Amino acid sequence: MNSKIGVFDAHSDLFTNVTLRRQAGETEIIRHCHRAQLQAGNIGAMICCVWIDPPFTDTPTNRMVDIMGSSCAELRTAADVAEVAYCTTDIERICTEGKLAILLGMEGLSGLGTQVDFLDVLYAWGVRHAMLTWNEANAFANGACSPHAETGLTPLGVCAVQRMEELGMIVDVSHANEKTFWDICAHTQKPFIASHSNAYKLCAHARNLKDDQIKALAERGGVIGMNAWPEFIASDAPSAERLADHVDYISGLVGVDHIACGFDFCDYLPSETLASFTHTDVTCKGLTSAVDVPPFLLVLKGRGYSDTDLEKIAHGNLMRVVSEIIG
């Protein structure tokens, strides 16, 4: 790849790790705990999300404030190795300078309560991306684990996605249930993304996308970030090769222009956090951390993907969407 961007990972919980470590008294977490791995993986840009991690889901606003505060403090001390990007040219400049470009995102809007107008505050802070829910039902939408399968966006959720498009924020359907997905499709005009989801046809998990969803997202010009979380790859023996099967499947369905990277690596999350939402200790063979990304791209190359295809998957397709929506 010729671009300084390298790989643009559409989903990272880096800020969760930063917050947990800073609250335990550590500092310089990006520099000391993440930079070497990210450089080894050729990851130059990431969407880093504010995620209300269990057990804080009952007090989402407090946790949102905690994470925003810890992240701001961390980024101030990491200015020479990482920087927030507010537009496409920022991403390109930051990567050219050899630093990590961070696009700020929200993995769910539960922390907003019922305040749609707080999206303007988030935008002013630098947020350029958001999912409406992390699996749960909240004031805006129903997630993949909501008991209300027949309910999608709420009236507040419709207002939220419309305000996001007005502001220039990327709407993300990962973690949405099917009804929320189709409601977002109906109430938006711009491309939207599934930052970290795979193909339901190959792995029938509620977090993956069915064929009609993949086609609708592609028709809108969006991208799907390939997710390395094992439960979304295969019910047995998940591996880098089997995630490559998802790339093959989606490429065959809608073309390579709608595939991106959204690895959702969890190697740096504590076991108690992981245990709060999963009961498996299975890992994805060959793709468990950022250092495994270049070998994964070589797997795709071995399957016949050209250098141009790989550049699109690594960063080009996501950068296209970022450019169109954020500018």
Short mmCIF file of N, CA and C in Angstrom, two decimals, residues 190-250:
data_model
loop_
_atom_site.label_atom_id
_atom_site.label_comp_id
_atom_site.label_asym_id
_atom_site.label_seq_id
_atom_site.Cartn_x
_atom_site.Cartn_y
_atom_site.Cartn_z
N LYS A 190 -27.87 9.74 3.04
CA LYS A 190 -26.45 9.58 2.77
C LYS A 190 -26.00 8.13 3.00
N PRO A 191 -24.79 7.78 2.58
CA PRO A 191 -24.27 6.45 2.91
C PRO A 191 -24.22 6.25 4.42
N PHE A 192 -24.46 5.03 4.85
CA PHE A 192 -24.27 4.66 6.25
C PHE A 192 -23.38 3.42 6.27
N ILE A 193 -22.88 3.09 7.44
CA ILE A 193 -21.93 1.98 7.52
C ILE A 193 -22.37 0.97 8.57
N ALA A 194 -21.81 -0.24 8.47
CA ALA A 194 -21.84 -1.23 9.55
C ALA A 194 -20.38 -1.42 9.92
N SER A 195 -19.93 -0.72 10.93
CA SER A 195 -18.50 -0.61 11.20
C SER A 195 -17.85 -1.93 11.57
N HIS A 196 -18.60 -2.82 12.24
CA HIS A 196 -18.00 -4.09 12.65
C HIS A 196 -19.07 -5.19 12.68
N SER A 197 -19.38 -5.69 11.49
CA SER A 197 -20.37 -6.75 11.30
C SER A 197 -19.92 -7.64 10.15
N ASN A 198 -20.40 -8.88 10.16
CA ASN A 198 -20.07 -9.83 9.10
C ASN A 198 -21.34 -10.30 8.39
N ALA A 199 -21.23 -11.37 7.63
CA ALA A 199 -22.34 -11.88 6.82
C ALA A 199 -23.13 -12.93 7.59
N TYR A 200 -24.42 -12.70 7.76
CA TYR A 200 -25.32 -13.61 8.46
C TYR A 200 -25.38 -14.97 7.77
N LYS A 201 -25.27 -14.97 6.46
CA LYS A 201 -25.36 -16.22 5.69
C LYS A 201 -24.29 -17.22 6.12
N LEU A 202 -23.12 -16.71 6.50
CA LEU A 202 -22.02 -17.58 6.91
C LEU A 202 -21.98 -17.83 8.42
N CYS A 203 -22.58 -16.92 9.17
CA CYS A 203 -22.62 -17.07 10.62
C CYS A 203 -23.91 -16.41 11.11
N ALA A 204 -24.88 -17.22 11.49
CA ALA A 204 -26.22 -16.72 11.80
C ALA A 204 -26.28 -16.12 13.20
N HIS A 205 -25.63 -14.99 13.35
CA HIS A 205 -25.62 -14.26 14.62
C HIS A 205 -26.39 -12.96 14.42
N ALA A 206 -27.10 -12.53 15.45
CA ALA A 206 -27.93 -11.33 15.35
C ALA A 206 -27.13 -10.08 15.02
N ARG A 207 -25.84 -10.10 15.28
CA ARG A 207 -25.00 -8.94 14.98
C ARG A 207 -24.53 -8.89 13.54
N ASN A 208 -24.79 -9.92 12.77
CA ASN A 208 -24.37 -9.95 11.38
C ASN A 208 -25.51 -9.51 10.45
N LEU A 209 -25.16 -9.20 9.21
CA LEU A 209 -26.12 -8.65 8.25
C LEU A 209 -26.61 -9.71 7.27
N LYS A 210 -27.91 -9.71 7.05
CA LYS A 210 -28.51 -10.59 6.06
C LYS A 210 -28.29 -10.01 4.65
N ASP A 211 -28.50 -10.86 3.66
CA ASP A 211 -28.18 -10.47 2.28
C ASP A 211 -28.90 -9.20 1.85
N ASP A 212 -30.19 -9.07 2.19
CA ASP A 212 -30.92 -7.87 1.76
C ASP A 212 -30.39 -6.62 2.45
N GLN A 213 -29.89 -6.78 3.69
CA GLN A 213 -29.29 -5.64 4.38
C GLN A 213 -27.97 -5.24 3.72
N ILE A 214 -27.16 -6.23 3.40
CA ILE A 214 -25.88 -5.96 2.73
C ILE A 214 -26.12 -5.23 1.41
N LYS A 215 -27.10 -5.68 0.66
CA LYS A 215 -27.40 -5.06 -0.63
C LYS A 215 -27.90 -3.64 -0.45
N ALA A 216 -28.76 -3.41 0.54
CA ALA A 216 -29.29 -2.06 0.78
C ALA A 216 -28.18 -1.11 1.19
N LEU A 217 -27.29 -1.57 2.07
CA LEU A 217 -26.17 -0.74 2.51
C LEU A 217 -25.26 -0.41 1.33
N ALA A 218 -25.00 -1.39 0.49
CA ALA A 218 -24.13 -1.16 -0.67
C ALA A 218 -24.78 -0.21 -1.68
N GLU A 219 -26.08 -0.36 -1.89
CA GLU A 219 -26.78 0.53 -2.83
C GLU A 219 -26.71 1.98 -2.37
N ARG A 220 -26.61 2.19 -1.06
CA ARG A 220 -26.50 3.54 -0.51
C ARG A 220 -25.04 4.04 -0.57
N GLY A 221 -24.11 3.15 -0.89
CA GLY A 221 -22.71 3.56 -0.98
C GLY A 221 -21.92 3.36 0.29
N GLY A 222 -22.45 2.58 1.23
CA GLY A 222 -21.78 2.37 2.51
C GLY A 222 -20.77 1.24 2.49
N VAL A 223 -20.20 0.96 3.66
CA VAL A 223 -19.21 -0.11 3.80
C VAL A 223 -19.51 -0.94 5.03
N ILE A 224 -18.99 -2.18 5.00
CA ILE A 224 -19.12 -3.10 6.12
C ILE A 224 -17.72 -3.44 6.61
N GLY A 225 -17.44 -3.18 7.87
CA GLY A 225 -16.13 -3.48 8.44
C GLY A 225 -16.07 -4.91 8.93
N MET A 226 -15.13 -5.68 8.42
CA MET A 226 -14.99 -7.08 8.79
C MET A 226 -14.54 -7.21 10.24
N ASN A 227 -15.31 -7.99 11.01
CA ASN A 227 -15.16 -8.07 12.46
C ASN A 227 -14.45 -9.37 12.85
N ALA A 228 -13.39 -9.24 13.63
CA ALA A 228 -12.60 -10.40 14.05
C ALA A 228 -13.12 -11.06 15.33
N TRP A 229 -14.21 -10.55 15.89
CA TRP A 229 -14.76 -11.18 17.09
C TRP A 229 -15.24 -12.58 16.71
N PRO A 230 -14.76 -13.63 17.41
CA PRO A 230 -14.97 -15.01 16.96
C PRO A 230 -16.43 -15.42 16.80
N GLU A 231 -17.31 -14.93 17.67
CA GLU A 231 -18.72 -15.33 17.61
C GLU A 231 -19.42 -14.84 16.36
N PHE A 232 -18.83 -13.86 15.69
CA PHE A 232 -19.44 -13.33 14.47
C PHE A 232 -18.83 -13.91 13.20
N ILE A 233 -17.85 -14.79 13.37
CA ILE A 233 -17.15 -15.39 12.22
C ILE A 233 -17.68 -16.79 11.93
N ALA A 234 -17.76 -17.61 12.97
CA ALA A 234 -18.21 -18.99 12.80
C ALA A 234 -18.59 -19.55 14.16
N SER A 235 -19.53 -20.47 14.16
CA SER A 235 -19.95 -21.09 15.42
C SER A 235 -18.93 -22.10 15.93
N ASP A 236 -18.01 -22.51 15.04
CA ASP A 236 -16.95 -23.42 15.44
C ASP A 236 -15.66 -23.05 14.72
N ALA A 237 -14.56 -23.13 15.40
CA ALA A 237 -13.22 -22.90 14.84
C ALA A 237 -13.10 -21.60 14.04
N PRO A 238 -13.45 -20.45 14.63
CA PRO A 238 -13.26 -19.18 13.91
C PRO A 238 -11.78 -18.91 13.66
N SER A 239 -11.49 -18.34 12.51
CA SER A 239 -10.09 -18.10 12.13
C SER A 239 -10.01 -16.97 11.13
N ALA A 240 -8.80 -16.52 10.87
CA ALA A 240 -8.58 -15.49 9.84
C ALA A 240 -9.06 -15.99 8.48
N GLU A 241 -8.82 -17.25 8.20
CA GLU A 241 -9.28 -17.83 6.93
C GLU A 241 -10.80 -17.78 6.82
N ARG A 242 -11.48 -18.03 7.92
CA ARG A 242 -12.94 -18.04 7.86
C ARG A 242 -13.50 -16.62 7.83
N LEU A 243 -12.76 -15.64 8.38
CA LEU A 243 -13.18 -14.26 8.17
C LEU A 243 -12.98 -13.87 6.71
N ALA A 244 -11.93 -14.40 6.09
CA ALA A 244 -11.73 -14.17 4.66
C ALA A 244 -12.89 -14.73 3.85
N ASP A 245 -13.53 -15.79 4.36
CA ASP A 245 -14.73 -16.32 3.68
C ASP A 245 -15.84 -15.27 3.66
N HIS A 246 -15.95 -14.50 4.73
CA HIS A 246 -16.95 -13.42 4.77
C HIS A 246 -16.62 -12.35 3.73
N VAL A 247 -15.33 -12.03 3.59
CA VAL A 247 -14.92 -11.07 2.57
C VAL A 247 -15.31 -11.59 1.19
N ASP A 248 -15.02 -12.86 0.93
CA ASP A 248 -15.38 -13.47 -0.35
C ASP A 248 -16.89 -13.40 -0.60
N TYR A 249 -17.64 -13.72 0.43
CA TYR A 249 -19.10 -13.77 0.28
C TYR A 249 -19.67 -12.38 -0.02
N ILE A 250 -19.26 -11.39 0.76
CA ILE A 250 -19.79 -10.04 0.57
C ILE A 250 -19.32 -9.46 -0.76
#
